[in-house]
CSV table of C-alpha atoms and ligand atoms in Angstrom, one decimal:
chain,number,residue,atom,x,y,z
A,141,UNK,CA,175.3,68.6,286.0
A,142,UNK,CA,171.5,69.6,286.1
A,143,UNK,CA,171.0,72.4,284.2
A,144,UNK,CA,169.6,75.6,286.4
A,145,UNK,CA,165.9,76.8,286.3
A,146,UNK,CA,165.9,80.2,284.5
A,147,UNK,CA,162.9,82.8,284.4
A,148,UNK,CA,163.2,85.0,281.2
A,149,UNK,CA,161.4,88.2,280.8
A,150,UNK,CA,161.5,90.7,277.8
A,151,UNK,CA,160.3,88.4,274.8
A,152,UNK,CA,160.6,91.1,272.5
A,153,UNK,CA,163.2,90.7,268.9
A,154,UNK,CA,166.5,90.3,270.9
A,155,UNK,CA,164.7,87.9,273.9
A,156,UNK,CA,162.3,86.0,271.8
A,157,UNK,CA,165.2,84.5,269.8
A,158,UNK,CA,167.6,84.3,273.3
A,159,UNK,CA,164.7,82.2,275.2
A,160,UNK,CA,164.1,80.0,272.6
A,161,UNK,CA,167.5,79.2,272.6
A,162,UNK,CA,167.4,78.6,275.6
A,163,UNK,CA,164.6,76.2,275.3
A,164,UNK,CA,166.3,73.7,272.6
A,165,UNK,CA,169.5,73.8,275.1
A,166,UNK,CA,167.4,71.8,277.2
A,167,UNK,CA,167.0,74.8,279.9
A,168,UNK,CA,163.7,74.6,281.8
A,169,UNK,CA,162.4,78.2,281.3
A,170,UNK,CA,159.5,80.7,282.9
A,171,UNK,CA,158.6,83.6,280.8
A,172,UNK,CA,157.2,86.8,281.3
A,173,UNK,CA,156.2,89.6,278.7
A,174,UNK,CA,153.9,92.7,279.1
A,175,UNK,CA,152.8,91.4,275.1
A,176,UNK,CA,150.9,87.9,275.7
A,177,UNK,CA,151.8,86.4,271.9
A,178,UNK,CA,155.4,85.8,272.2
A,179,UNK,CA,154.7,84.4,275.4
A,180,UNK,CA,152.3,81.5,273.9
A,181,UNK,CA,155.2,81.1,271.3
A,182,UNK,CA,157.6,80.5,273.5
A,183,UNK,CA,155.4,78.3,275.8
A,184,UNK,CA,154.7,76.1,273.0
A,185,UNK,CA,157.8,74.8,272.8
A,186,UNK,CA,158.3,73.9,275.9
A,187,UNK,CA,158.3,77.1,278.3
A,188,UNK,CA,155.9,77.7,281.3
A,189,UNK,CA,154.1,80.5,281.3
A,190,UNK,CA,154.3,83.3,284.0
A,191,UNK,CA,152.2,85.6,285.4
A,192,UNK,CA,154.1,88.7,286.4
A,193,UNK,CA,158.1,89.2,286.7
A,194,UNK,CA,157.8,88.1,290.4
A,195,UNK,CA,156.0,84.6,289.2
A,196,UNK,CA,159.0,84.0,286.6
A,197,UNK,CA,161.4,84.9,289.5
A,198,UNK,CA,159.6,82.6,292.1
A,199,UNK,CA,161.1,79.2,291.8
A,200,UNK,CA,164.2,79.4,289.4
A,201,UNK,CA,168.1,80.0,290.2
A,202,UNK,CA,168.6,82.4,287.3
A,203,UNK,CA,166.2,85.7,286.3
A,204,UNK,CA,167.4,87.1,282.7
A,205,UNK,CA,165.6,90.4,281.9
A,206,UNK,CA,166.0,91.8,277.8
A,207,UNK,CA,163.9,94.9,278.7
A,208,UNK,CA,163.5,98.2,276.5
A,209,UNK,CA,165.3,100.4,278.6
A,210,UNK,CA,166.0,101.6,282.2
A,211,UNK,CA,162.7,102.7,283.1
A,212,UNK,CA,161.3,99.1,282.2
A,213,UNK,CA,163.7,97.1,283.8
A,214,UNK,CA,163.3,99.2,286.7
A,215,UNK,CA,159.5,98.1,286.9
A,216,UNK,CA,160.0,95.0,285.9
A,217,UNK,CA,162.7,94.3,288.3
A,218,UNK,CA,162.0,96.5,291.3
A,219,UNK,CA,158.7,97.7,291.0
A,220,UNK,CA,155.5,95.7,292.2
A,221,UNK,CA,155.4,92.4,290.9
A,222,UNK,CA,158.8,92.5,290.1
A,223,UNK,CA,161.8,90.1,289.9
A,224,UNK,CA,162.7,91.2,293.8
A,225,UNK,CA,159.0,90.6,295.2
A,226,UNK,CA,159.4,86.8,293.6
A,227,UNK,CA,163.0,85.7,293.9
A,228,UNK,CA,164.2,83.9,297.0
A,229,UNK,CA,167.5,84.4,298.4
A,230,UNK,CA,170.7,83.0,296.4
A,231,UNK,CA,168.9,83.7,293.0
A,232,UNK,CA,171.1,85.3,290.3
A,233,UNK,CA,169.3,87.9,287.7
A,234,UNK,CA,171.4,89.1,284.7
A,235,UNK,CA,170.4,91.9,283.1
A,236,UNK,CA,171.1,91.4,279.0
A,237,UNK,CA,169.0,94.9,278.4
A,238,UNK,CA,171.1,97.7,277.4
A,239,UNK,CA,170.7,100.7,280.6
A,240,UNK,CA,172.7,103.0,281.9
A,241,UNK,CA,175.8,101.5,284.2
A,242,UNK,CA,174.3,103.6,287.3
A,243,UNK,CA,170.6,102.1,286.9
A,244,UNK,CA,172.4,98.7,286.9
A,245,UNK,CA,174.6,99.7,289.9
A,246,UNK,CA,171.2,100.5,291.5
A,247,UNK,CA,169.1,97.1,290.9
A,248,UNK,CA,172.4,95.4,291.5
A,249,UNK,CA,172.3,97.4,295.3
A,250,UNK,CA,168.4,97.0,295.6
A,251,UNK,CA,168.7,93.1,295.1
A,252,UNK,CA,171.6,92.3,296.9
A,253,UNK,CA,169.8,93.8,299.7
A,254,UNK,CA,167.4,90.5,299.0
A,255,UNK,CA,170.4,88.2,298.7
A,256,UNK,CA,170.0,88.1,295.3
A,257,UNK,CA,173.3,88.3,293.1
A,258,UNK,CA,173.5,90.6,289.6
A,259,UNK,CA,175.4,91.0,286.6
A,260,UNK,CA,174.8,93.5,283.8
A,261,UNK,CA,175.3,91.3,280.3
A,262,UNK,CA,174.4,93.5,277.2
A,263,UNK,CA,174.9,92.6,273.9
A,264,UNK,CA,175.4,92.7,270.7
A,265,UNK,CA,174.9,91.3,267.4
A,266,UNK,CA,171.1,92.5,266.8
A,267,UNK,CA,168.9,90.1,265.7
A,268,UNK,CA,170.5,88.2,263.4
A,269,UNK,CA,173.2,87.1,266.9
A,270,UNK,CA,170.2,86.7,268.8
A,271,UNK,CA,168.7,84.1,266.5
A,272,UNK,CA,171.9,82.4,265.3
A,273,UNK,CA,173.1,82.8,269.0
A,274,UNK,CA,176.4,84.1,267.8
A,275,UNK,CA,175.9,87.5,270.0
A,276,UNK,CA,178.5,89.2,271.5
A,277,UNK,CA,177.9,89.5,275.5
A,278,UNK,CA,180.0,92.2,277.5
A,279,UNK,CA,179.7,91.8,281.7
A,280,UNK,CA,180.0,92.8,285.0
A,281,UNK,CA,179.6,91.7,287.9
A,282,UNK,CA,181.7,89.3,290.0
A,283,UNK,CA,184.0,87.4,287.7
A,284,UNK,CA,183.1,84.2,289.3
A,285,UNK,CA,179.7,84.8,288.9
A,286,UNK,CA,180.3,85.1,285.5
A,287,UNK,CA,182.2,82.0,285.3
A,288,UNK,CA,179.4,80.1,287.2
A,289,UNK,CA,177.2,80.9,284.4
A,290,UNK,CA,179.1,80.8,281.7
A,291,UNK,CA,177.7,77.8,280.4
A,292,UNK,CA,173.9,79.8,279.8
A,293,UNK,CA,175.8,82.8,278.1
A,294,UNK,CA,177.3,80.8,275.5
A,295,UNK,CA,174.0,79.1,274.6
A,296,UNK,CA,172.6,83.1,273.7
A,297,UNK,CA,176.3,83.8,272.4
A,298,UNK,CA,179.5,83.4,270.9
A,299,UNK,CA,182.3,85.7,272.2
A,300,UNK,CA,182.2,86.8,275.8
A,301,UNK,CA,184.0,89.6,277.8
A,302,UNK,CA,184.5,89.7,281.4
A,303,UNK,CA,184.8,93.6,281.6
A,304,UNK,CA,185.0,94.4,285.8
A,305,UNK,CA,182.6,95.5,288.3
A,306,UNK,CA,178.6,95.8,287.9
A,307,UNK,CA,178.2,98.6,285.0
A,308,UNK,CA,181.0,97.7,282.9
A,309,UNK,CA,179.5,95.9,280.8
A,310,UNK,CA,176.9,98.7,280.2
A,311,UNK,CA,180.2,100.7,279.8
A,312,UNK,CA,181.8,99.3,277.2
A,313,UNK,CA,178.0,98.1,275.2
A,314,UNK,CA,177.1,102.7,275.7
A,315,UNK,CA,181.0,103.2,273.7
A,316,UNK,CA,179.9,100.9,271.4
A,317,UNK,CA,176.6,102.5,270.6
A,318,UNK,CA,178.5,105.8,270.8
A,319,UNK,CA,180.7,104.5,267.7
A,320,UNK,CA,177.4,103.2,265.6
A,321,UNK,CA,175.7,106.3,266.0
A,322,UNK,CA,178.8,108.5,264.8
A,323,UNK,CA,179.8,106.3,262.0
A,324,UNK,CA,176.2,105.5,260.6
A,325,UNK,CA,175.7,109.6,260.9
A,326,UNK,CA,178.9,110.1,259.4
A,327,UNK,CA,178.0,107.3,256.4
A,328,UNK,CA,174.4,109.2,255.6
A,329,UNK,CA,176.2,112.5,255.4
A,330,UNK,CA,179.1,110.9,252.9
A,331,UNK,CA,177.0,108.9,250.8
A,332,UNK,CA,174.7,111.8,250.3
A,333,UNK,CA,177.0,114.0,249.4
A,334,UNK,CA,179.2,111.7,247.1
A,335,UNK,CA,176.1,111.2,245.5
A,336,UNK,CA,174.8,114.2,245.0
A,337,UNK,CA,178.2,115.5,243.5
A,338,UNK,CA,177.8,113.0,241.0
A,339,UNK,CA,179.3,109.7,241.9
A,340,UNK,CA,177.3,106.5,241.6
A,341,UNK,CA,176.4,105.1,244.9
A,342,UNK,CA,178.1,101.5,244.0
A,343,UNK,CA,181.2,103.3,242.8
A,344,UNK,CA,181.2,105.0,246.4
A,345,UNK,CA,180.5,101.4,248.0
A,346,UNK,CA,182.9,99.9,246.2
A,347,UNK,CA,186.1,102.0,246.0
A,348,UNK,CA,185.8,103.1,250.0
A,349,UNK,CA,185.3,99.6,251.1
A,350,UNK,CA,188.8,99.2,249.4
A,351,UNK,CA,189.9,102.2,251.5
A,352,UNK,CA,190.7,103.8,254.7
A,353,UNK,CA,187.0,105.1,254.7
A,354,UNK,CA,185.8,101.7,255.2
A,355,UNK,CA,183.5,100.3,258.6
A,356,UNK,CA,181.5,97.7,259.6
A,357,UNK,CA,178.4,99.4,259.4
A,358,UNK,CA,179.4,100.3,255.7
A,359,UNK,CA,180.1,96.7,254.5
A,360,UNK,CA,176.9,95.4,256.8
A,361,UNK,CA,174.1,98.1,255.7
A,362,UNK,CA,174.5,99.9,252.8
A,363,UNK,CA,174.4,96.8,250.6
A,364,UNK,CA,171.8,95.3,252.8
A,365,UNK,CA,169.1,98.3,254.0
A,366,UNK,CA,170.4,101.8,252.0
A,367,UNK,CA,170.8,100.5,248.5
A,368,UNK,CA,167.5,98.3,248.6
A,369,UNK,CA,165.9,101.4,250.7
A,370,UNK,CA,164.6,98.6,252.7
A,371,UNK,CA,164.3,99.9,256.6
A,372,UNK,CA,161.8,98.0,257.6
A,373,UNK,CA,163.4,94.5,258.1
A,374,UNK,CA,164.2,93.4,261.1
A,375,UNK,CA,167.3,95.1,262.2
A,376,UNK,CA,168.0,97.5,265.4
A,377,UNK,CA,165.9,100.5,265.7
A,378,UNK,CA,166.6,104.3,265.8
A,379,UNK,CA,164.6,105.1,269.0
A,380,UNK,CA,166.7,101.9,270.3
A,381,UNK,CA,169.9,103.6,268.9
A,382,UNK,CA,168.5,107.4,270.4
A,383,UNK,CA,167.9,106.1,273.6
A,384,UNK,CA,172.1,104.3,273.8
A,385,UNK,CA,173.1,108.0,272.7
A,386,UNK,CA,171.3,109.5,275.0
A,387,UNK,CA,172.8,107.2,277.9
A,388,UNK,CA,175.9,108.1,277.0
A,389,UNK,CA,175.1,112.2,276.9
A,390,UNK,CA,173.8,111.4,280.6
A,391,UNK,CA,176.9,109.6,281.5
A,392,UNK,CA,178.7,112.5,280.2
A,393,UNK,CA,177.2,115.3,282.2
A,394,UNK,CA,178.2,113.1,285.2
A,395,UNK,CA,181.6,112.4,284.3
A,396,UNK,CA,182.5,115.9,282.8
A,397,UNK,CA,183.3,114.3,279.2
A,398,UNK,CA,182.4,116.6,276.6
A,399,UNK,CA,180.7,114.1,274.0
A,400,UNK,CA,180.7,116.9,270.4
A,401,UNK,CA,180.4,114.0,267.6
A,402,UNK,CA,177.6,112.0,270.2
A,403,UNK,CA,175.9,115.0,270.5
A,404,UNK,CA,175.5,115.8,267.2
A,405,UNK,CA,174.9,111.8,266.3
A,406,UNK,CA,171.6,112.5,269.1
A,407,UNK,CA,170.3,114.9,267.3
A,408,UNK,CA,170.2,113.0,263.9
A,409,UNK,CA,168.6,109.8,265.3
A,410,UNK,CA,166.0,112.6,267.5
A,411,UNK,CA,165.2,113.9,264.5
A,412,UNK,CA,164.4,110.7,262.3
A,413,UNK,CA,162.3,109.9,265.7
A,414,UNK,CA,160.4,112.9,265.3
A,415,UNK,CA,159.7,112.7,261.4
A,416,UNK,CA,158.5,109.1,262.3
A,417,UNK,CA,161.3,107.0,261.5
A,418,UNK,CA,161.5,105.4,265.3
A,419,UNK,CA,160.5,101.5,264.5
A,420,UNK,CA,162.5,101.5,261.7
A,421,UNK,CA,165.9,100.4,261.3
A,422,UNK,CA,168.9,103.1,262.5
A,423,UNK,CA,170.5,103.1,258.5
A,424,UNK,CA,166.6,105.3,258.1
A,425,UNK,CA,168.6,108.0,258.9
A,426,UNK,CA,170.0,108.5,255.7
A,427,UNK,CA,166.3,109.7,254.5
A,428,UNK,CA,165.9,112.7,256.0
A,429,UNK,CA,169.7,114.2,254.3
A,430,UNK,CA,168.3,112.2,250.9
A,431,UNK,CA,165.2,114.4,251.2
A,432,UNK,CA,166.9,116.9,252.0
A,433,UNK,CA,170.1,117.1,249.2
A,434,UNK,CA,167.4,115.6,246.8
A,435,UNK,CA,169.3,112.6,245.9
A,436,UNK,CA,168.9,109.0,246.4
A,437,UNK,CA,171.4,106.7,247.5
A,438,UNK,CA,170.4,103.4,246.0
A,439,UNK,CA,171.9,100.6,243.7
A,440,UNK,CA,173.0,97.0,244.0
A,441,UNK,CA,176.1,95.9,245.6
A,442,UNK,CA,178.5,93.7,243.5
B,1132,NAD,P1,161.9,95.0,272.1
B,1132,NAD,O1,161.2,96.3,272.4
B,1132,NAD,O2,161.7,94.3,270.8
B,1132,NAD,O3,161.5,94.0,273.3
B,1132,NAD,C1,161.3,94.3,274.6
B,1132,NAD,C2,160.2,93.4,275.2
B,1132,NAD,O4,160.1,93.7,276.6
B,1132,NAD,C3,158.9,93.6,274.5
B,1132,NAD,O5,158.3,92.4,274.1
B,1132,NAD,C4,158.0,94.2,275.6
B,1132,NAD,O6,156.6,93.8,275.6
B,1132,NAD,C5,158.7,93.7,276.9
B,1132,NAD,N1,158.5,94.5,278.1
B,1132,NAD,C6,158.6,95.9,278.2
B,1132,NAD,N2,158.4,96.2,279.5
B,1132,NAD,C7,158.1,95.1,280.2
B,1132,NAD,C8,157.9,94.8,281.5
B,1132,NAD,N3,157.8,95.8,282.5
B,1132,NAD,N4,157.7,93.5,281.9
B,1132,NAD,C9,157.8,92.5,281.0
B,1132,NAD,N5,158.0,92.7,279.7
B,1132,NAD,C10,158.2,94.0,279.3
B,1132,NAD,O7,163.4,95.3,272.4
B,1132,NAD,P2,164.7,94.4,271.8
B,1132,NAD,O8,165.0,94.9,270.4
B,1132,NAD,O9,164.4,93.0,272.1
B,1132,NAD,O10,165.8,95.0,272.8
B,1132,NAD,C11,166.0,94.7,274.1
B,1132,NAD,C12,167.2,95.3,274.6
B,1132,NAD,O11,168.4,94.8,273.9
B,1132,NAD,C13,167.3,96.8,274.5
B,1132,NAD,O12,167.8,97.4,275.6
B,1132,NAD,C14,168.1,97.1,273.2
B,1132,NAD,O13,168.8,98.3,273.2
B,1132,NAD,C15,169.1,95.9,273.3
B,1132,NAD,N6,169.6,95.4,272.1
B,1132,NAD,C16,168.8,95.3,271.0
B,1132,NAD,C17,169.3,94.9,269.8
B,1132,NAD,C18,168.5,94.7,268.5
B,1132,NAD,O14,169.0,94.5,267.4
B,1132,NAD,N7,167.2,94.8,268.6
B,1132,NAD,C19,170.7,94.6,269.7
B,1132,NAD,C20,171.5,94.7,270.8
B,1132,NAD,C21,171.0,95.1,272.0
């Protein structure tokens, strides 16, 4: 079977590594980025080069956006010059960028008024899944939609969920994030404190890795980004992390939820945004409470 034309647009650390995968699959890609340089990067191995999000849209069967946030895949998508102006009728766009379920209800509504077809696809894995295409994808959408393009999913990842209609897959990607942001606020504030009363940071690493304290995000970034005090590598960045919490608060107003541990999660990643801490990676957040108990929480994991 001939593999389908796909225009990609977003370029940035998740899409950069997603198109170019893409690429060596053998997919015949247009590419679109606000940024020109990972545009020529991408083009040099074998991409064509777009000129807006319409022009990437224009003569392809499948549109995948990896866009900042709402606001950009709203321009990028709807706005002029935009995925909608260029696609014809029958196209598909998949939205890997992680919004809020009710803006991708809404460019799912506005493009089906086109006859063009949507499913929202976020993911995770960060950078590392992006690169090694080993990222988890979560969708919604039609389920034989999905199914129809399965075969381009798995080239970006490894594990993919059919979750239900358009938004669930934003769904279940905004209770993820919730879960990062808690446990990663709730690490800072233990390993801090541990610390400070006296307990080596590798003897706090290592006994509650062998307990019930234990996570993901313990094994994954205190041995790799606290201990080194290394946040600048690539990883997935608190304004990105801010801006999932805040969907989530959003949702909640809607839906009545009351969101106490999210909340509070907001207000740490807001405030290592404001002190300057944005571009770096989320584990940052563990500086301000170090400045702040006067402790550091470094060492070397066995
Ligand atoms: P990024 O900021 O590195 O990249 C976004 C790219 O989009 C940039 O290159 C930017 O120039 C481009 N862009 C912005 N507006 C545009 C427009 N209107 N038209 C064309 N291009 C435009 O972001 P990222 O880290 O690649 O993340 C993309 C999405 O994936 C976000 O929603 C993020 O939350 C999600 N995500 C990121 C990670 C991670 O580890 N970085 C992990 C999982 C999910």
């Amino acid at each position: 079977m001939t593999k389908k034309a796909i225009g990609f647009i977003g370029l940035g650390a998740m899409g950069n590594h997603m198109a170019r995968n893409l690429v060596k699959a053998g997919y015949s890609l247009a590419v679109y980025d606000l940024n020109p340089k990972p545009v020529e990067e991408i083009v040099s191995l074998g991409a064509k080069k777009a000129k807006s999000s319409a022009d990437a849209a224009k003569s392809v069967e499948v549109v995948i956006t990896m866009l900042p946030a709402d606001e950009e895949v709203k321009a990028a998508c709807l706005g002029p010059g935009g995925v909608l102006e260029g696609a014809k009728p029958g196209t598909v766009l998949i939205d890997m960028s992680s919004i809020a379920p009710h803006t991708s209800k809404q460019v799912a509504a506005e493009a089906q008024k086109k006859g063009i077809r949507f499913l929202d696809a976020p993911v995770s894995g960060g950078t590392t899944g992006a690169e090694k295409a080993t990222l988890t994808i979560m969708v919604g959408g039609e389920k034989a939609l999905l199914d129809e393009h399965m075969e381009i999913l798995q080239v970006m990842g490894k594990t993919i969920y059919y979750v239900g209609d358009v938004g669930m897959g934003e769904t279940i990607k905004m209770v993820n994030q919730m879960l990062v942001g808690i446990n990663l606020a709730g690490i800072a504030e233990a390993f801090v404190m541990g610390t400070k009363l006296g307990v080596a940071p590798e003897v706090i690493y290592k006994i509650v890795r062998a307990s019930s304290g234990n996570s993901f995000l313990i094994d994954h970034r205190v041995p790799n980004y606290i201990f080194p005090g290394n946040f600048t590598q690539p990883g997935f960045a608190v304004d990105l992390l801010r801006k999932d919490l805040g969907l989530a608060l959003e949702s909640a107003k809607v839906s009545k939820v009351p969101l106490f541990m999210t909340a509070q999660a907001y207000q740490y990643f807001t405030r290592a945004t404001a002190e300057g801490l944005g571009k770096m990676d989320m584990s940052a957040v563990i500086e301000l409470l170090e400045k702040t108990a006067g402790v550091q929480v470094r060492g070397k994991a066995e």
